[in-house]
Amino acid sequence: MASAVARVRRWFPEREFFMRSQGQVRFIRISSRLQMTVAGGVAAAVLLWLVVMAATLFSQFTAARDHAALLEREAAVASAESRVAKYRGGLEGVADDLDRRQDFIEKAIEGTIGELPKDLPQGTVSDSSGEAQKTVRKISMELPEARRLAEVEARQLAFIERLTRFADARSAQAETAIRRVGLNPAMLRAASREGQGGPLIRLFTGNDDSVDPRFARLGASLERMAALEKGLRRIPNTLPASLEYISSGFGYRSDPFTGGPAFHAGLDFRGPVGAPIYAAAAGTVSFVGQRQGYGNVVEVSHGNGLMTRYAHMSRTEARFGQKVDAGSEIGKIGNTGRSTGPHLHFEVRIGDRPVNPRPFLEANRHVQEIRAGSAAHRVNNLGGK
């Protein structure tokens, strides 16, 4: 305690001041206690000012926050009230809004996949346009104020059916390209369901938990189209090397070393050492290394037992487990392994059985037509404006 008092006295030592008044000198002594009292009063005043300022700022912040929340609630109520007012004002305004929304939906979808063709096949889904027009006429007679709503519904159903036919047409094109290379479209579709799961969340189109069959049909058609085109992307159809010329085909040939009859399990693409080698389709690199007779090899698995092999590389530029797209560079042409000169030996295998790669590569034009279908529609649309 004594040491504390001593420290305080060092901070606030007694001070003496002198004043001259009417020819006399007077001394004024200010004690340590008085200095401490004055200093404490000043500190208390400053602290009180800080507390008042903090309280004022907090009050302003709270008021601003409450005001913003009130404005947000008023906006929500105004939006709901304006919507109710529109319904009370008549179904015509509601029908206008729905019509504009349907117009937006159609333009958004066609902006992504292109304008739906006018000559879509009619047999894949029912055409309810005639029945829809009968419904519109009947509602117009019995409930005239709902006529516009019936017209919007008819337009919606017609668009759903056109979109379903479009998906079916794309699926048919994909199936044709898949069969052209000797694969089974059903097998590819079944494989697309592997590795799926999750909670069951049902979709309904009616408030009674029912599903309009036309909407269910659209969902099934879109799913089928997506599965087939996904499988199509994994079919080898991209040239694995710049085509100077094919120096050796698939099947029987005279062995270049012994001269005797032999079987050649792929296609040989002649090219200079160091020329790039590309993945023929999307897939996952399943092997990088050396195989007897092949030299440096990269193998890409495309799913469904489909695999491509690239051999005699001078350098590999892929790693095991890497995801690659069609056209991704995976190595360089070389002369490693059992080879008479720089070239790429390219194989397509199904279930580890070699098949002729030529039909796969020749199907490239048909695959590209399918992939570019929507882009061609968009280009034609732009060119016509």
Tab-separated table of C-alpha atoms in Angstrom:
chain	number	residue	atom	x	y	z
A	1	MET	CA	0.000	0.000	0.000
A	2	ALA	CA	2.780	2.344	0.914
A	3	SER	CA	4.567	1.625	-2.348
A	4	ALA	CA	1.383	2.415	-4.296
A	5	VAL	CA	1.031	5.752	-2.516
A	6	ALA	CA	4.638	6.477	-3.280
A	7	ARG	CA	4.084	5.791	-7.005
A	8	VAL	CA	1.048	8.081	-7.055
A	9	ARG	CA	3.020	10.812	-5.374
A	10	ARG	CA	5.741	10.429	-7.994
A	11	TRP	CA	3.083	10.852	-10.731
A	12	PHE	CA	1.408	13.780	-8.965
A	13	PRO	CA	4.107	15.557	-6.833
A	14	GLU	CA	3.143	18.609	-4.794
A	15	ARG	CA	3.600	21.751	-6.826
A	16	GLU	CA	4.116	25.382	-5.760
A	17	PHE	CA	3.250	28.419	-7.787
A	18	PHE	CA	3.880	32.064	-6.924
A	19	MET	CA	1.844	35.076	-7.923
A	20	ARG	CA	2.724	38.770	-7.671
A	21	SER	CA	-0.206	40.982	-6.634
A	22	GLN	CA	0.018	44.664	-5.610
A	23	GLY	CA	3.737	44.430	-5.054
A	24	GLN	CA	3.530	41.320	-2.906
A	25	VAL	CA	4.583	37.770	-3.772
A	26	ARG	CA	2.191	35.015	-2.744
A	27	PHE	CA	2.897	31.257	-2.911
A	28	ILE	CA	0.158	28.722	-3.835
A	29	ARG	CA	0.716	25.040	-3.040
A	30	ILE	CA	-1.262	22.312	-4.953
A	31	SER	CA	-1.189	18.985	-3.145
A	32	SER	CA	-0.980	15.537	-4.744
A	33	ARG	CA	-4.499	14.705	-3.561
A	34	LEU	CA	-5.962	17.764	-5.256
A	35	GLN	CA	-4.182	16.903	-8.529
A	36	MET	CA	-5.514	13.365	-8.358
A	37	THR	CA	-9.039	14.626	-7.734
A	38	VAL	CA	-8.912	16.957	-10.722
A	39	ALA	CA	-7.423	14.263	-12.998
A	40	GLY	CA	-10.081	11.781	-11.908
A	41	GLY	CA	-12.827	14.234	-12.666
A	42	VAL	CA	-11.481	14.878	-16.143
A	43	ALA	CA	-11.172	11.119	-16.836
A	44	ALA	CA	-14.729	10.520	-15.607
A	45	ALA	CA	-16.034	13.269	-17.899
A	46	VAL	CA	-14.227	11.765	-20.908
A	47	LEU	CA	-15.526	8.272	-20.089
A	48	LEU	CA	-19.068	9.582	-19.745
A	49	TRP	CA	-18.782	11.295	-23.164
A	50	LEU	CA	-17.548	8.075	-24.767
A	51	VAL	CA	-20.446	6.090	-23.272
A	52	VAL	CA	-22.988	8.649	-24.507
A	53	MET	CA	-21.484	8.614	-28.036
A	54	ALA	CA	-21.472	4.787	-28.149
A	55	ALA	CA	-25.089	4.646	-27.031
A	56	THR	CA	-26.051	7.210	-29.674
A	57	LEU	CA	-24.293	5.284	-32.472
A	58	PHE	CA	-25.848	1.970	-31.366
A	59	SER	CA	-29.285	3.569	-31.303
A	60	GLN	CA	-28.804	4.948	-34.832
A	61	PHE	CA	-27.591	1.552	-36.126
A	62	THR	CA	-30.549	-0.258	-34.558
A	63	ALA	CA	-32.988	2.267	-35.992
A	64	ALA	CA	-31.473	1.901	-39.491
A	65	ARG	CA	-31.623	-1.889	-39.285
A	66	ASP	CA	-35.237	-1.880	-38.138
A	67	HIS	CA	-36.103	0.570	-40.889
A	68	ALA	CA	-34.494	-1.659	-43.550
A	69	ALA	CA	-36.345	-4.707	-42.198
A	70	LEU	CA	-39.599	-2.765	-42.262
A	71	LEU	CA	-39.012	-1.724	-45.876
A	72	GLU	CA	-38.276	-5.335	-46.833
A	73	ARG	CA	-41.494	-6.548	-45.186
A	74	GLU	CA	-43.454	-3.786	-46.860
A	75	ALA	CA	-41.972	-4.775	-50.241
A	76	ALA	CA	-43.003	-8.404	-49.722
A	77	VAL	CA	-46.491	-7.417	-48.658
A	78	ALA	CA	-46.758	-4.997	-51.587
A	79	SER	CA	-45.689	-7.728	-53.996
A	80	ALA	CA	-48.263	-10.162	-52.624
A	81	GLU	CA	-50.954	-7.487	-52.514
A	82	SER	CA	-50.209	-6.407	-56.082
A	83	ARG	CA	-50.479	-10.021	-57.219
A	84	VAL	CA	-53.789	-10.468	-55.422
A	85	ALA	CA	-55.007	-7.207	-56.962
A	86	LYS	CA	-54.095	-8.512	-60.419
A	87	TYR	CA	-56.117	-11.676	-59.825
A	88	ARG	CA	-59.021	-9.626	-58.530
A	89	GLY	CA	-58.747	-7.389	-61.571
A	90	GLY	CA	-59.549	-10.338	-63.818
A	91	LEU	CA	-57.997	-13.488	-65.201
A	92	GLU	CA	-56.968	-11.681	-68.387
A	93	GLY	CA	-54.002	-10.050	-66.683
A	94	VAL	CA	-52.954	-13.355	-65.119
A	95	ALA	CA	-53.146	-15.029	-68.517
A	96	ASP	CA	-50.939	-12.284	-69.997
A	97	ASP	CA	-48.284	-12.947	-67.356
A	98	LEU	CA	-48.407	-16.711	-67.913
A	99	ASP	CA	-48.217	-16.215	-71.665
A	100	ARG	CA	-45.119	-14.061	-71.301
A	101	ARG	CA	-43.528	-16.631	-68.991
A	102	GLN	CA	-44.192	-19.421	-71.459
A	103	ASP	CA	-42.649	-17.262	-74.184
A	104	PHE	CA	-39.580	-16.786	-71.983
A	105	ILE	CA	-39.298	-20.534	-71.313
A	106	GLU	CA	-39.487	-21.404	-75.007
A	107	LYS	CA	-36.907	-18.808	-76.025
A	108	ALA	CA	-34.543	-19.821	-73.198
A	109	ILE	CA	-34.667	-23.497	-74.182
A	110	GLU	CA	-34.379	-22.847	-77.913
A	111	GLY	CA	-31.482	-20.476	-77.221
A	112	THR	CA	-29.645	-23.439	-75.678
A	113	ILE	CA	-30.522	-26.315	-78.009
A	114	GLY	CA	-31.494	-24.331	-81.093
A	115	GLU	CA	-34.857	-23.801	-82.724
A	116	LEU	CA	-36.928	-26.946	-82.640
A	117	PRO	CA	-37.272	-28.332	-86.186
A	118	LYS	CA	-40.671	-28.093	-87.843
A	119	ASP	CA	-40.488	-31.590	-89.365
A	120	LEU	CA	-40.047	-33.622	-86.184
A	121	PRO	CA	-41.368	-37.202	-86.340
A	122	GLN	CA	-44.986	-37.401	-85.182
A	123	GLY	CA	-45.155	-41.025	-84.129
A	124	THR	CA	-43.063	-40.869	-80.974
A	125	VAL	CA	-45.617	-38.997	-78.835
A	126	SER	CA	-49.307	-38.196	-79.135
A	127	ASP	CA	-50.439	-34.948	-80.740
A	128	SER	CA	-52.990	-33.346	-78.445
A	129	SER	CA	-53.282	-30.057	-80.366
A	130	GLY	CA	-56.716	-30.959	-81.750
A	131	GLU	CA	-58.094	-31.960	-78.362
A	132	ALA	CA	-56.553	-28.864	-76.784
A	133	GLN	CA	-58.367	-26.618	-79.253
A	134	LYS	CA	-61.652	-28.358	-78.432
A	135	THR	CA	-60.975	-27.647	-74.760
A	136	VAL	CA	-60.314	-23.986	-75.492
A	137	ARG	CA	-63.602	-23.672	-77.413
A	138	LYS	CA	-65.590	-25.424	-74.705
A	139	ILE	CA	-64.126	-23.285	-71.920
A	140	SER	CA	-64.712	-20.155	-73.989
A	141	MET	CA	-68.426	-20.993	-74.136
A	142	GLU	CA	-68.899	-22.126	-70.540
A	143	LEU	CA	-66.367	-19.904	-68.731
A	144	PRO	CA	-65.406	-17.010	-71.029
A	145	GLU	CA	-63.166	-15.297	-68.475
A	146	ALA	CA	-60.889	-18.375	-68.400
A	147	ARG	CA	-60.440	-18.575	-72.179
A	148	ARG	CA	-56.930	-17.053	-72.111
A	149	LEU	CA	-55.814	-19.491	-69.429
A	150	ALA	CA	-56.996	-22.392	-71.576
A	151	GLU	CA	-55.051	-20.971	-74.533
A	152	VAL	CA	-51.863	-20.726	-72.464
A	153	GLU	CA	-52.325	-24.331	-71.320
A	154	ALA	CA	-52.782	-25.498	-74.916
A	155	ARG	CA	-49.613	-23.650	-75.930
A	156	GLN	CA	-47.695	-25.214	-73.039
A	157	LEU	CA	-48.771	-28.742	-73.920
A	158	ALA	CA	-47.909	-28.226	-77.592
A	159	PHE	CA	-44.404	-27.074	-76.639
A	160	ILE	CA	-43.921	-30.032	-74.284
A	161	GLU	CA	-44.847	-32.446	-77.074
A	162	ARG	CA	-42.501	-30.729	-79.571
A	163	LEU	CA	-39.671	-30.885	-77.044
A	164	THR	CA	-40.371	-34.589	-76.489
A	165	ARG	CA	-40.208	-35.271	-80.239
A	166	PHE	CA	-36.952	-33.350	-80.451
A	167	ALA	CA	-35.397	-35.477	-77.683
A	168	ASP	CA	-36.644	-38.664	-79.372
A	169	ALA	CA	-35.140	-37.580	-82.713
A	170	ARG	CA	-31.755	-36.868	-81.077
A	171	SER	CA	-31.894	-40.269	-79.346
A	172	ALA	CA	-32.614	-42.014	-82.653
A	173	GLN	CA	-29.597	-40.317	-84.253
A	174	ALA	CA	-27.376	-41.357	-81.356
A	175	GLU	CA	-28.623	-44.955	-81.519
A	176	THR	CA	-27.854	-45.081	-85.250
A	177	ALA	CA	-24.286	-43.869	-84.690
A	178	ILE	CA	-23.790	-46.362	-81.831
A	179	ARG	CA	-25.077	-49.316	-83.872
A	180	ARG	CA	-22.886	-48.274	-86.809
A	181	VAL	CA	-19.795	-49.186	-84.783
A	182	GLY	CA	-21.268	-52.488	-83.628
A	183	LEU	CA	-22.259	-51.484	-80.085
A	184	ASN	CA	-25.567	-51.992	-78.323
A	185	PRO	CA	-27.357	-48.719	-77.393
A	186	ALA	CA	-29.258	-50.476	-74.599
A	187	MET	CA	-25.946	-51.525	-73.053
A	188	LEU	CA	-24.720	-47.931	-73.023
A	189	ARG	CA	-27.983	-46.697	-71.496
A	190	ALA	CA	-27.838	-49.344	-68.760
A	191	ALA	CA	-24.238	-48.434	-67.978
A	192	SER	CA	-25.211	-44.781	-67.529
A	193	ARG	CA	-27.225	-45.778	-64.439
A	194	GLU	CA	-24.170	-47.182	-62.653
A	195	GLY	CA	-22.927	-45.214	-59.666
A	196	GLN	CA	-26.228	-43.427	-59.012
A	197	GLY	CA	-28.217	-42.942	-55.820
A	198	GLY	CA	-29.630	-40.464	-53.352
A	199	PRO	CA	-32.895	-39.782	-51.516
A	200	LEU	CA	-36.180	-40.295	-53.339
A	201	ILE	CA	-37.760	-36.918	-54.121
A	202	ARG	CA	-40.849	-37.397	-56.255
A	203	LEU	CA	-41.982	-34.848	-58.796
A	204	PHE	CA	-45.628	-34.067	-59.427
A	205	THR	CA	-47.486	-31.818	-61.833
A	206	GLY	CA	-50.823	-31.802	-59.972
A	207	ASN	CA	-51.824	-30.823	-56.459
A	208	ASP	CA	-53.203	-34.352	-55.986
A	209	ASP	CA	-49.688	-35.851	-56.333
A	210	SER	CA	-50.424	-36.909	-59.917
A	211	VAL	CA	-48.158	-36.589	-62.936
A	212	ASP	CA	-49.431	-35.509	-66.328
A	213	PRO	CA	-48.369	-38.384	-68.650
A	214	ARG	CA	-47.141	-35.889	-71.269
A	215	PHE	CA	-44.721	-34.382	-68.768
A	216	ALA	CA	-43.609	-37.831	-67.594
A	217	ARG	CA	-42.989	-38.763	-71.229
A	218	LEU	CA	-40.860	-35.640	-71.699
A	219	GLY	CA	-38.752	-36.512	-68.657
A	220	ALA	CA	-38.168	-40.065	-69.918
A	221	SER	CA	-37.229	-38.820	-73.409
A	222	LEU	CA	-34.757	-36.259	-72.069
A	223	GLU	CA	-33.172	-38.851	-69.792
A	224	ARG	CA	-32.820	-41.329	-72.683
A	225	MET	CA	-31.288	-38.665	-74.932
A	226	ALA	CA	-28.777	-37.626	-72.251
A	227	ALA	CA	-27.712	-41.232	-71.565
A	228	LEU	CA	-27.217	-42.099	-75.252
A	229	GLU	CA	-25.303	-38.913	-76.059
A	230	LYS	CA	-23.126	-39.408	-72.985
A	231	GLY	CA	-22.317	-42.911	-74.227
A	232	LEU	CA	-21.694	-41.534	-77.708
A	233	ARG	CA	-19.072	-39.137	-76.352
A	234	ARG	CA	-17.156	-42.152	-75.056
A	235	ILE	CA	-17.037	-43.939	-78.410
A	236	PRO	CA	-13.654	-43.527	-80.142
A	237	ASN	CA	-14.370	-41.273	-83.112
A	238	THR	CA	-11.561	-38.702	-83.059
A	239	LEU	CA	-8.429	-39.292	-85.137
A	240	PRO	CA	-5.645	-40.154	-82.682
A	241	ALA	CA	-2.960	-38.624	-84.907
A	242	SER	CA	-2.623	-36.368	-87.924
A	243	LEU	CA	-3.530	-38.556	-90.863
A	244	GLU	CA	-0.570	-38.622	-93.248
A	245	TYR	CA	-1.637	-42.090	-94.222
A	246	ILE	CA	-2.456	-45.414	-92.596
A	247	SER	CA	0.601	-47.589	-93.110
A	248	SER	CA	-1.039	-50.805	-91.942
A	249	GLY	CA	-4.672	-51.861	-91.536
A	250	PHE	CA	-6.567	-54.126	-89.170
A	251	GLY	CA	-6.558	-57.909	-89.677
A	252	TYR	CA	-4.349	-60.151	-91.794
A	253	ARG	CA	-0.966	-58.909	-92.995
A	254	SER	CA	2.561	-60.148	-93.643
A	255	ASP	CA	4.637	-59.610	-90.538
A	256	PRO	CA	7.160	-56.789	-91.223
A	257	PHE	CA	9.946	-58.715	-89.450
A	258	THR	CA	9.360	-62.370	-90.395
A	259	GLY	CA	7.399	-61.943	-93.614
A	260	GLY	CA	4.979	-64.665	-92.493
A	261	PRO	CA	1.204	-64.348	-92.078
A	262	ALA	CA	0.146	-62.511	-88.935
A	263	PHE	CA	-2.780	-60.718	-87.349
A	264	HIS	CA	-2.599	-56.952	-86.830
A	265	ALA	CA	-4.865	-55.826	-83.977
A	266	GLY	CA	-5.100	-52.135	-84.874
A	267	LEU	CA	-4.301	-49.339	-87.308
A	268	ASP	CA	-0.841	-47.840	-87.840
A	269	PHE	CA	-0.628	-44.083	-88.386
A	270	ARG	CA	2.708	-43.102	-89.853
A	271	GLY	CA	4.175	-39.791	-88.642
A	272	PRO	CA	7.392	-38.079	-87.522
A	273	VAL	CA	8.906	-38.680	-84.098
A	274	GLY	CA	7.448	-36.191	-81.633
A	275	ALA	CA	4.166	-35.612	-83.488
A	276	PRO	CA	1.231	-35.402	-81.045
A	277	ILE	CA	-1.068	-38.315	-80.232
A	278	TYR	CA	-4.643	-37.569	-79.163
A	279	ALA	CA	-7.239	-39.455	-77.132
A	280	ALA	CA	-9.883	-40.782	-79.523
A	281	ALA	CA	-12.715	-40.253	-77.008
A	282	ALA	CA	-13.419	-39.085	-73.483
A	283	GLY	CA	-12.347	-41.492	-70.773
A	284	THR	CA	-9.946	-42.297	-67.946
A	285	VAL	CA	-6.297	-43.247	-68.408
A	286	SER	CA	-6.096	-46.853	-67.192
A	287	PHE	CA	-2.456	-47.684	-68.031
A	288	VAL	CA	0.779	-45.826	-68.677
A	289	GLY	CA	3.970	-47.820	-69.182
A	290	GLN	CA	5.528	-50.478	-71.384
A	291	ARG	CA	4.031	-53.615	-72.861
A	292	GLN	CA	5.916	-56.315	-74.725
A	293	GLY	CA	5.990	-55.565	-78.437
A	294	TYR	CA	4.165	-52.256	-77.965
A	295	GLY	CA	6.929	-50.186	-76.393
A	296	ASN	CA	5.675	-47.125	-74.522
A	297	VAL	CA	1.899	-47.373	-74.184
A	298	VAL	CA	-1.049	-45.320	-72.940
A	299	GLU	CA	-4.444	-46.988	-72.521
A	300	VAL	CA	-7.714	-45.116	-72.004
A	301	SER	CA	-10.851	-46.759	-70.597
A	302	HIS	CA	-14.128	-45.395	-71.976
A	303	GLY	CA	-16.535	-47.486	-69.902
A	304	ASN	CA	-18.744	-50.429	-70.904
A	305	GLY	CA	-15.619	-52.562	-71.473
A	306	LEU	CA	-14.418	-50.199	-74.219
A	307	MET	CA	-10.718	-49.323	-74.249
A	308	THR	CA	-8.270	-47.667	-76.671
A	309	ARG	CA	-4.536	-48.393	-76.785
A	310	TYR	CA	-1.822	-46.079	-78.155
A	311	ALA	CA	1.585	-47.708	-78.691
A	312	HIS	CA	5.210	-47.132	-79.810
A	313	MET	CA	5.255	-43.671	-78.189
A	314	SER	CA	8.486	-41.724	-77.920
A	315	ARG	CA	7.042	-40.001	-74.857
A	316	THR	CA	3.898	-40.422	-72.764
A	317	GLU	CA	2.100	-37.301	-71.563
A	318	ALA	CA	-0.692	-38.807	-69.488
A	319	ARG	CA	-0.837	-40.163	-65.974
A	320	PHE	CA	-2.749	-43.088	-64.512
A	321	GLY	CA	-6.275	-42.103	-63.444
A	322	GLN	CA	-6.294	-38.875	-65.474
A	323	LYS	CA	-9.608	-37.820	-67.040
A	324	VAL	CA	-9.207	-36.947	-70.714
A	325	ASP	CA	-11.499	-35.547	-73.375
A	326	ALA	CA	-11.617	-36.467	-77.046
A	327	GLY	CA	-8.665	-34.686	-78.654
A	328	SER	CA	-6.591	-34.383	-75.450
A	329	GLU	CA	-2.883	-34.872	-76.145
A	330	ILE	CA	-1.642	-37.985	-74.351
A	331	GLY	CA	1.781	-38.602	-75.947
A	332	LYS	CA	4.155	-38.316	-78.888
A	333	ILE	CA	4.706	-40.575	-81.903
A	334	GLY	CA	7.816	-42.722	-81.596
A	335	ASN	CA	9.541	-45.924	-82.600
A	336	THR	CA	9.659	-47.894	-79.338
A	337	GLY	CA	8.851	-51.593	-79.058
A	338	ARG	CA	8.542	-53.890	-82.058
A	339	SER	CA	8.479	-51.269	-84.787
A	340	THR	CA	10.164	-50.661	-88.130
A	341	GLY	CA	9.786	-46.863	-88.035
A	342	PRO	CA	8.054	-43.975	-86.257
A	343	HIS	CA	4.276	-44.426	-86.168
A	344	LEU	CA	1.295	-44.739	-83.843
A	345	HIS	CA	-0.241	-48.174	-83.354
A	346	PHE	CA	-3.882	-47.569	-82.405
A	347	GLU	CA	-6.234	-50.244	-81.070
A	348	VAL	CA	-9.886	-50.343	-80.020
A	349	ARG	CA	-10.771	-53.177	-77.625
A	350	ILE	CA	-14.142	-54.331	-76.296
A	351	GLY	CA	-13.843	-56.683	-73.329
A	352	ASP	CA	-10.089	-56.888	-74.116
A	353	ARG	CA	-10.936	-58.208	-77.592
A	354	PRO	CA	-9.495	-56.142	-80.465
A	355	VAL	CA	-12.018	-54.814	-82.991
A	356	ASN	CA	-11.468	-52.893	-86.200
A	357	PRO	CA	-10.993	-49.182	-85.299
A	358	ARG	CA	-11.928	-47.987	-88.790
A	359	PRO	CA	-15.758	-48.046	-88.312
A	360	PHE	CA	-15.342	-46.006	-85.132
A	361	LEU	CA	-13.272	-43.349	-86.863
A	362	GLU	CA	-15.490	-43.344	-89.945
A	363	ALA	CA	-18.500	-42.740	-87.669
A	364	ASN	CA	-16.912	-39.411	-86.740
A	365	ARG	CA	-18.951	-37.520	-89.353
A	366	HIS	CA	-22.245	-38.857	-88.014
A	367	VAL	CA	-21.260	-38.109	-84.404
A	368	GLN	CA	-20.242	-34.582	-85.290
A	369	GLU	CA	-23.559	-34.055	-87.088
A	370	ILE	CA	-25.410	-34.956	-83.896
A	371	ARG	CA	-23.215	-32.771	-81.700
A	372	ALA	CA	-23.427	-29.829	-84.061
A	373	GLY	CA	-27.154	-30.156	-84.658
A	374	SER	CA	-28.231	-27.472	-82.212
A	375	ALA	CA	-25.333	-25.218	-83.202
A	376	ALA	CA	-26.366	-25.477	-86.854
A	377	HIS	CA	-29.889	-24.430	-85.934
A	378	ARG	CA	-28.553	-21.387	-84.099
A	379	VAL	CA	-26.283	-20.421	-86.997
A	380	ASN	CA	-29.135	-20.767	-89.485
A	381	ASN	CA	-31.374	-18.678	-87.284
A	382	LEU	CA	-28.775	-15.925	-87.059
A	383	GLY	CA	-28.119	-16.055	-90.769
A	384	GLY	CA	-31.795	-15.626	-91.525
A	385	LYS	CA	-32.048	-12.385	-89.580
